[in-house]
Short mmCIF file of C-alpha atoms and ligand atoms in Angstrom, two decimals:
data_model
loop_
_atom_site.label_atom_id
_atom_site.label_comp_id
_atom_site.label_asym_id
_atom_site.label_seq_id
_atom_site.Cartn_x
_atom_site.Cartn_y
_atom_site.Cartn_z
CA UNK Z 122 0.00 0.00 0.00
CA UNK Z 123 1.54 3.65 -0.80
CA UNK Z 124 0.38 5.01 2.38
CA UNK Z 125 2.99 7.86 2.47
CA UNK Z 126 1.36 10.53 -0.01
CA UNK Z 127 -2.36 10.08 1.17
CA UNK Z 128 -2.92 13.12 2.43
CA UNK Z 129 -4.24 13.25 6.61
CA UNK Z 130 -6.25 16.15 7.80
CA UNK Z 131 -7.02 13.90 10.92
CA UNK Z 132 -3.54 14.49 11.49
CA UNK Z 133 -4.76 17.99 12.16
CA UNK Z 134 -7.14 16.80 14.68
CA UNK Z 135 -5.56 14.59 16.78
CA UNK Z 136 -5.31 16.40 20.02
CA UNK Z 137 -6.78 18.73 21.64
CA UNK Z 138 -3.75 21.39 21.63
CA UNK Z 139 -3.47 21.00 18.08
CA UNK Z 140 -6.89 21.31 17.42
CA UNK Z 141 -6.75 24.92 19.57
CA UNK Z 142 -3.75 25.34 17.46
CA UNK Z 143 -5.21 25.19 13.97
CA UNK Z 144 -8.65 26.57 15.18
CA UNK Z 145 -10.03 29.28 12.60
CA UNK Z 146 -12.78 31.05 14.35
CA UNK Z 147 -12.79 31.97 17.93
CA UNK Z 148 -16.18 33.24 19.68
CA UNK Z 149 -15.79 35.90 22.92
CA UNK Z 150 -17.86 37.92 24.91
CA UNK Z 151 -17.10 40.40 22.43
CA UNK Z 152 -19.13 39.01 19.87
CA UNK Z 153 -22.37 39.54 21.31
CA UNK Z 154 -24.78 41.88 21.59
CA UNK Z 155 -27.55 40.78 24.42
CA UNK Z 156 -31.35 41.82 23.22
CA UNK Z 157 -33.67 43.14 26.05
CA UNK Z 158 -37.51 43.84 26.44
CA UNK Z 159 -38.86 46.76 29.10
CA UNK Z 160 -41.93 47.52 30.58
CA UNK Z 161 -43.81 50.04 32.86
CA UNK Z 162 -43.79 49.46 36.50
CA UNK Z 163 -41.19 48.76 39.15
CA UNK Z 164 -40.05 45.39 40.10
CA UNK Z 165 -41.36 43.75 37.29
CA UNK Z 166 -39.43 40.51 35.48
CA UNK Z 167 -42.70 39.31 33.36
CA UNK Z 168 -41.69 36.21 31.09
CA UNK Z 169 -41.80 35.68 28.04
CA UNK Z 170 -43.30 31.85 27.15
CA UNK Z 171 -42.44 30.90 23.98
CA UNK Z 172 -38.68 32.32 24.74
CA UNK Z 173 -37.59 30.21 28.04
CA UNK Z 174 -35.74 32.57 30.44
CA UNK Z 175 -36.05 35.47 28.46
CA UNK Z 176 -37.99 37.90 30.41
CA UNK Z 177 -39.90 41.52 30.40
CA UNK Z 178 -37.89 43.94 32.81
CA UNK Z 179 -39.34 47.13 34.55
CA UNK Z 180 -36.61 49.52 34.34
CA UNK Z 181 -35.26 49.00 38.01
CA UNK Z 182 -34.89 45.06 36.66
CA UNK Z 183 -33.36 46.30 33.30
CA UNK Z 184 -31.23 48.03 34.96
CA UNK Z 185 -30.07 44.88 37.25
CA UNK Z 186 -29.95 42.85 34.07
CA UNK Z 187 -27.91 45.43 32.50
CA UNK Z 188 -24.72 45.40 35.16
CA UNK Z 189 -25.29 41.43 35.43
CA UNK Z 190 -24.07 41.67 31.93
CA UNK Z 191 -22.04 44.20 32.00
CA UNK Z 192 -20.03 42.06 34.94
CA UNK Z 193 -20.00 38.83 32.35
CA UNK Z 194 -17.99 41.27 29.43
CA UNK Z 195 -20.65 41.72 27.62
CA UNK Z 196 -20.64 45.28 25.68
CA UNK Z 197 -23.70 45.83 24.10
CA UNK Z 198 -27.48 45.54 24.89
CA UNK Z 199 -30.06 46.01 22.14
CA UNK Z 200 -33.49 47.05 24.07
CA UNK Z 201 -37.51 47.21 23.07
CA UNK Z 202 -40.11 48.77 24.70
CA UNK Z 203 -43.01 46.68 25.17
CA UNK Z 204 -45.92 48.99 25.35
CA UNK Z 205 -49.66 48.63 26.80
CA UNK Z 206 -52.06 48.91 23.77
CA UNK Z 207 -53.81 51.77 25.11
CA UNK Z 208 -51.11 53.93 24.35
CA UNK Z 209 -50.60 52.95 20.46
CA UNK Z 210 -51.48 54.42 17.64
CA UNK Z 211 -51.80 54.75 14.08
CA UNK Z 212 -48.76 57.18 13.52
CA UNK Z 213 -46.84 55.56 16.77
CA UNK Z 214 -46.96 58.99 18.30
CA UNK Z 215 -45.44 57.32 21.34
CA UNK Z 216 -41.74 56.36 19.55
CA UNK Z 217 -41.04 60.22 19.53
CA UNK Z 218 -42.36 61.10 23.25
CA UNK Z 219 -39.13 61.88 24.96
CA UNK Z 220 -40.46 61.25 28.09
CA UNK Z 221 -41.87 57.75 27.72
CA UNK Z 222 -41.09 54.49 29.28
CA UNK Z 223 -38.39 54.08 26.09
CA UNK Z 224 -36.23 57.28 26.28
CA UNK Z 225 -36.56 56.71 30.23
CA UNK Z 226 -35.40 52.77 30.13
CA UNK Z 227 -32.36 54.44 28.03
CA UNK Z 228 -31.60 56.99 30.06
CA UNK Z 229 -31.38 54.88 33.14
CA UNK Z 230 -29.03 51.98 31.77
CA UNK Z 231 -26.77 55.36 30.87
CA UNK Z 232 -26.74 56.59 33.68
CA UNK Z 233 -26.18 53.06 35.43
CA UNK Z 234 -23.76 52.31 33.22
CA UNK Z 235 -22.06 54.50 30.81
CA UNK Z 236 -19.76 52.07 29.18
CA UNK Z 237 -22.26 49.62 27.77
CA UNK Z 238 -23.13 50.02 24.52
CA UNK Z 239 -27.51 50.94 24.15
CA UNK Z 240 -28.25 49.79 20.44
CA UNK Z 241 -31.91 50.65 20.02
CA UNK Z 242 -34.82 49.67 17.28
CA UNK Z 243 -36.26 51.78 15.32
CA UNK Z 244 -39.12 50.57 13.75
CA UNK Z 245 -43.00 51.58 14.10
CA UNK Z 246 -44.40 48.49 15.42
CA UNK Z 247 -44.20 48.09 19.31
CA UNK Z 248 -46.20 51.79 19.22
CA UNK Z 249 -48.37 51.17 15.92
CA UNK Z 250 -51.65 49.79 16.93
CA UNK Z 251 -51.94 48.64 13.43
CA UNK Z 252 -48.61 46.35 14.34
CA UNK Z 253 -46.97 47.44 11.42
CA UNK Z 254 -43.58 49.12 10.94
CA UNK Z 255 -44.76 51.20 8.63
CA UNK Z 256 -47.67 54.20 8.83
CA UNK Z 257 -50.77 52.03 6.93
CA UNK Z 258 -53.36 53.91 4.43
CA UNK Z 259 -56.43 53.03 6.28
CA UNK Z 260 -57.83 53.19 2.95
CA UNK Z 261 -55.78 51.25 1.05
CA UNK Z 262 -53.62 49.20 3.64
CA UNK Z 263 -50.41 50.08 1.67
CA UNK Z 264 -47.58 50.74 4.00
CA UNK Z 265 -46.91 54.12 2.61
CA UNK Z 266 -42.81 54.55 2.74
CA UNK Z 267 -41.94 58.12 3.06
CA UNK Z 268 -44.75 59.41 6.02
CA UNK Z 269 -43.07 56.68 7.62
CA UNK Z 270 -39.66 58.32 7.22
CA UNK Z 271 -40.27 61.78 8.99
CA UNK Z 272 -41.40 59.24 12.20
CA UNK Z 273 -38.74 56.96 11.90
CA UNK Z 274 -36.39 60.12 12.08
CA UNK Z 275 -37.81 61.73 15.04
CA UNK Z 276 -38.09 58.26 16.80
CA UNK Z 277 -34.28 58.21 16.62
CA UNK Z 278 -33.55 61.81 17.62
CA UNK Z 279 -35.84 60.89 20.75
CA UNK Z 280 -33.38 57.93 21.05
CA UNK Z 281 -30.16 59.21 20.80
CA UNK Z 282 -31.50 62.43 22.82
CA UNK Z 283 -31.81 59.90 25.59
CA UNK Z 284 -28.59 58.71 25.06
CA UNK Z 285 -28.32 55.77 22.86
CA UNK Z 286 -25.42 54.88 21.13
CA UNK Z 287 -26.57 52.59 17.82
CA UNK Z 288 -29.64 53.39 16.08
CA UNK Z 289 -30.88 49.99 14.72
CA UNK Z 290 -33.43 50.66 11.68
CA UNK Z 291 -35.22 47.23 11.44
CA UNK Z 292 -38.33 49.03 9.49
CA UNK Z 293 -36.85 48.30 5.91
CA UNK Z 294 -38.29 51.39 4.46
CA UNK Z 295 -36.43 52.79 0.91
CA UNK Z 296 -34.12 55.72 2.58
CA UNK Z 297 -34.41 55.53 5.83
CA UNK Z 298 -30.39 55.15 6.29
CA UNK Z 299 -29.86 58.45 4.58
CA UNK Z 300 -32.95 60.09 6.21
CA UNK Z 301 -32.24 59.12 10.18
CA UNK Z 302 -28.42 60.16 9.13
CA UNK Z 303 -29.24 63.69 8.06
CA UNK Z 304 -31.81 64.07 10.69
CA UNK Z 305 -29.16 62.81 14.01
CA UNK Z 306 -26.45 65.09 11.82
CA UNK Z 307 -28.57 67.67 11.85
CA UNK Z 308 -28.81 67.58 15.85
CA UNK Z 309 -25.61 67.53 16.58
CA UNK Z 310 -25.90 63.57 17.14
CA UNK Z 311 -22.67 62.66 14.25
CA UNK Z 312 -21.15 60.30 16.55
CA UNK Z 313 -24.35 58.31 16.67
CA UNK Z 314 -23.86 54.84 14.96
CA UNK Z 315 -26.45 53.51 12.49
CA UNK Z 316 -26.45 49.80 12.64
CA UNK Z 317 -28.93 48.98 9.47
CA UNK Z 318 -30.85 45.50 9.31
CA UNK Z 319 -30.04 45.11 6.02
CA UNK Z 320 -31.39 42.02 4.64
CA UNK Z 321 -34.08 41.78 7.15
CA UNK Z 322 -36.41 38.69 5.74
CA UNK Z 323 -40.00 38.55 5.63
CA UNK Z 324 -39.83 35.85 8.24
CA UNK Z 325 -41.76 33.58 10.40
CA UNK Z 326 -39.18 33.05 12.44
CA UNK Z 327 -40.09 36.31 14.31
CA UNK Z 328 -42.88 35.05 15.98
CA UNK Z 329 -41.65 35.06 19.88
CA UNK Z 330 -40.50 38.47 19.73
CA UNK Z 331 -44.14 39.28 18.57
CA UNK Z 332 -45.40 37.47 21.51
CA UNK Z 333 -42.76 39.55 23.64
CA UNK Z 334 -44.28 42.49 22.38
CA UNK Z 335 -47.21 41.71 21.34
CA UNK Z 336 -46.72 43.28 18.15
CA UNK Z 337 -47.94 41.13 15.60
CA UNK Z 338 -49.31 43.21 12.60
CA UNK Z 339 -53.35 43.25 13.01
CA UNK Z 340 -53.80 42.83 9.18
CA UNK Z 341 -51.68 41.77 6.47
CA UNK Z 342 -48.17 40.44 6.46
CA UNK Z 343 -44.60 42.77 5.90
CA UNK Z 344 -43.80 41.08 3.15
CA UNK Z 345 -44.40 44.30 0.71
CA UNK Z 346 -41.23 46.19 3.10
CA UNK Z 347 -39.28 43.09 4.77
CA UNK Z 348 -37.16 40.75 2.09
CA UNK Z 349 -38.62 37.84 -0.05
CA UNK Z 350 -36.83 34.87 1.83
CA UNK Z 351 -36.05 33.29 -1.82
CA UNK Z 352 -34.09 36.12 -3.16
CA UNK Z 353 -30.36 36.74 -2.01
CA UNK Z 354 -29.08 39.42 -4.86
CA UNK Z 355 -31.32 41.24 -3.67
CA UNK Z 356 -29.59 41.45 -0.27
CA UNK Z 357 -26.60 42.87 -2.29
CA UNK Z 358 -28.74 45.45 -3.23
CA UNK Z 359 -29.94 46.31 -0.03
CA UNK Z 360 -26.39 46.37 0.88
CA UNK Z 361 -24.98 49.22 -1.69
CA UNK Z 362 -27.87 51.40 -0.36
CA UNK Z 363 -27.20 51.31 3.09
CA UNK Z 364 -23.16 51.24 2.08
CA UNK Z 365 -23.63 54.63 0.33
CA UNK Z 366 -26.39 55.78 2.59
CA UNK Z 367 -23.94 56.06 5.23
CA UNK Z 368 -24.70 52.98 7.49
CA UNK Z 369 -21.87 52.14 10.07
CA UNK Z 370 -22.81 48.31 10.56
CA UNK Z 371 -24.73 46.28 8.51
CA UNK Z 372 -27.07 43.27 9.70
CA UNK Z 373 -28.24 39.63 8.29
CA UNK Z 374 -31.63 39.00 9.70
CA UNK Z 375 -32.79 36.11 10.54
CA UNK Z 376 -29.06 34.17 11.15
CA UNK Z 377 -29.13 30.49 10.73
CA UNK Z 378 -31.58 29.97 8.07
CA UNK Z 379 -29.71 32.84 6.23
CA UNK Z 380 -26.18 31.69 6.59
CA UNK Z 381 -25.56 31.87 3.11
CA UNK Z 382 -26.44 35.36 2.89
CA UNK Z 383 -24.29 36.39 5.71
CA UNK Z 384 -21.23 34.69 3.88
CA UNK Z 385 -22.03 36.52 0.76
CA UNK Z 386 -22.53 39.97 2.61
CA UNK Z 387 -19.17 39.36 3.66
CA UNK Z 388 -17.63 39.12 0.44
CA UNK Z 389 -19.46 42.39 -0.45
CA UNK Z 390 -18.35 44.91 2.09
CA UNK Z 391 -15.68 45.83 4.17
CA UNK Z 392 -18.03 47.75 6.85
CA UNK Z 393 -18.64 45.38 10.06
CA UNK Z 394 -21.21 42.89 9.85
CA UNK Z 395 -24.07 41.61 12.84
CA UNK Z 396 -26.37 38.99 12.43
CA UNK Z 397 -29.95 38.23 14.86
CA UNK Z 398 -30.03 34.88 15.59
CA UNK Z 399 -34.17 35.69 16.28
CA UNK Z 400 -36.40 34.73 18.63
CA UNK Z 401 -37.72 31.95 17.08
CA UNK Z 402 -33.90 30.05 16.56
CA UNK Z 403 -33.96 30.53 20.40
CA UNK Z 404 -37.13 29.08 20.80
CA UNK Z 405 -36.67 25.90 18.49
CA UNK Z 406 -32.98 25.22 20.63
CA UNK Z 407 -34.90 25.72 23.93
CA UNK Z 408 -37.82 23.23 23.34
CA UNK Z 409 -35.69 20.63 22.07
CA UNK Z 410 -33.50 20.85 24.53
CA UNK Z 411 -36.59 20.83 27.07
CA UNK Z 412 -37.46 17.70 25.77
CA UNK Z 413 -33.81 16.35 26.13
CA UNK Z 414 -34.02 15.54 22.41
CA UNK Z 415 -30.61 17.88 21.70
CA UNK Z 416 -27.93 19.24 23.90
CA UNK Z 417 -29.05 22.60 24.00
CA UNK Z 418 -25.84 24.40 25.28
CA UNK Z 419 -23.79 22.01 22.58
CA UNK Z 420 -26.24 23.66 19.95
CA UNK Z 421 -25.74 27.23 21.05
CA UNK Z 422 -22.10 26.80 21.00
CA UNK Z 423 -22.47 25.47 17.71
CA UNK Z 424 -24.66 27.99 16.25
CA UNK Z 425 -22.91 30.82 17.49
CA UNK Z 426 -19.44 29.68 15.89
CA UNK Z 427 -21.21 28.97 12.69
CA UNK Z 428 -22.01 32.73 12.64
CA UNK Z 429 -18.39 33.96 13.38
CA UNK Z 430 -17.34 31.23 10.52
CA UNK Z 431 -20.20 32.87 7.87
CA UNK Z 432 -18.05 36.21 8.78
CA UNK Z 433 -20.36 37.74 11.23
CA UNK Z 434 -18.53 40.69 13.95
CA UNK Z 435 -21.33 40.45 16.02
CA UNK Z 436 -24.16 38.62 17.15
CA UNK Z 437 -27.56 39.80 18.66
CA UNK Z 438 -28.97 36.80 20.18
CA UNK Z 439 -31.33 35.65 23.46
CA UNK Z 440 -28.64 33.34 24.15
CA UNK Z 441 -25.77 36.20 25.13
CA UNK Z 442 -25.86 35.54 28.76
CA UNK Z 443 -25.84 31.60 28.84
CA UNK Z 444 -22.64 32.00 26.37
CA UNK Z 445 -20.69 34.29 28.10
CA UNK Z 446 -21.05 31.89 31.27
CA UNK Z 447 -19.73 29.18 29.36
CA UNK Z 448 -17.08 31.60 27.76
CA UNK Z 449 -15.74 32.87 31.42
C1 PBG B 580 -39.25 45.16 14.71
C2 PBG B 580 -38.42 43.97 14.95
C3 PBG B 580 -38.77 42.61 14.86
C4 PBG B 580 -37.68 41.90 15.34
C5 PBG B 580 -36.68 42.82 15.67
N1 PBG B 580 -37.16 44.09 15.41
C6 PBG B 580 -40.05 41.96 14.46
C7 PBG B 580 -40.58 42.11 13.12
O1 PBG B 580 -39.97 42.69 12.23
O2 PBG B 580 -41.71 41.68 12.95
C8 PBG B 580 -37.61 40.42 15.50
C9 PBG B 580 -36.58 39.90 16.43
C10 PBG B 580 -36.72 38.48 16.83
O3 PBG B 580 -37.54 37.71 16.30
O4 PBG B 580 -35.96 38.07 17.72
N2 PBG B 580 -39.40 45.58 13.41
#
């Protein structure tokens, strides 16, 4: 037999040390970005069912949660108000009141603590109570694009006014990049990042978060503003807009089912890329690992490297605390 030129790659992987060695991706704390959800009250931790141990905080709680993380080396939270419906409406009046339970919830993680990171959303739905991220035509039911603009814009002046540090457009509107930028430049707010969902998918993976919020549209689907989950130039598309709209991070939404489009991102741009591993990725890991038919840690290891291997920077995802446990 002419064993000597087969070529071994389990040579590669025969111990441990040399498997550290030749490792190509390494996941940290660094990576991830832990989503939140507030609520009115004080000494509130509501939870959220369909998204094991993820919970609603009060602001006091938030505010807990926040150092908790903080403590594990964890630099970024992403938060969402989740709002009573008796104080939507059909213009989301609420996303630009700079004294409501959002601006406040940012304010106080500030003040708490300055050096973590506040990404927030900025998208009509948790204040629309037509649950659409959009203003609708109560005529027509279009989701009319540029009303929604001048809303979107003050929403994030109300935001960075209160002192957050990523504005995270997840609306998928034409312009909004290029609108919010103008609008926080105008302000004085330059230094304020814009972290655009990009390819943001029409998905039903979202479903969870809509529970979380309750924010699930009332009519219709978003599938005339979010992404047809069968197209992927289009994502490159997306991606030269919010490139030359003047976006400072661009984001792959959902993650797992849309590996592929994360990987190709990444060979389109050099601007730092974040993917949401979404609510309903959590959910799917948590109930099979409730029912002991996967190793649920194992899995969110797993997942979370195959992000960092599609070329993700960063990683929003409900699992940020459990992994930077098992990082420490
Ligand atoms: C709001 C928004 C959604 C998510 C993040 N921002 C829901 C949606 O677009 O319907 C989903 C996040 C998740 O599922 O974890 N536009």
């Amino acid at each position: 037999m002419n064993g000597f030129n087969i070529s071994r790659p389990r040579r590669n992987r025969t111990s441990k040390a040399l498997r550290n060695l030749i490792r190509e991706n390494e996941l940290t704390t660094n990576d991830l970005i832990a989503p939140l959800f507030v609520i009115e009250g004080k000494n509130e931790k509501v939870p959220v069912t369909s998204m094991p141990g993820q919970f609603r905080f009060s602001i006091d709680l938030l505010v807990q949660k926040v150092k908790e993380l903080e403590k594990l080396g964890i630099n970024c939270v992403s938060l969402f108000p989740a709002l009573d419906d008796s104080i939507k409406d059909s213009t989301a009046t609420e996303s630009y009141n700079d004294n409501g339970l959002f601006p406040t919830a940012i304010k106080a993680v500030k003040d708490a603590c300055p050096d973590m990171l506040v990404m927030t959303d900025v998208a009509l739905d948790p204040y629309s109570s037509d649950g659409h991220d959009g203003i609708v035509d109560p005529k027509t039911g279009e989701i009319l694009n540029d009303q929604t603009l001048e809303v979107l814009a003050k929403m994030s002046l109300t935001q960075a006014k209160a002192g957050s540090d990523i504005i995270g457009p997840s609306d998928m509107m034409d312009g909004r990049v290029a609108y919010i930028r103008q609008a926080l430049d105008e302000e004085g707010y330059k230094n304020t990042n814009i972290m655009s969902y990009t390819a943001k998918y029409a998905s039903s993976f979202y479903g969870p978060f809509r529970d979380a919020l309750d924010s699930a549209p009332k009519s219709g689907d978003k599938k005339t503003y979010q992404m047809d989950f069968a197209n992927k130039r289009e994502a490159i598309r997306e991606l030269i807009l919010d490139e030359s709209e003047g976006a400072d991070i661009l984001m792959v939404k959902p993650g797992l089912a849309y590996l592929d489009i994360l990987s190709e991102l990444r060979m389109n741009t050099t601007l730092p890329l974040a993917v949401y591993n979404v609510s309903g990725e959590y959910a799917m890991v948590k109930a099979a690992a409730e029912k002991g038919w996967i190793d649920g840690e194992a899995v969110m290891m797993e997942s979370l490297m195959a992000f960092k291997r599609a070329g993700a920077d960063m990683i929003l995802t409900y699992f940020s605390q459990e992994a930077a446990e098992l990082l420490q």
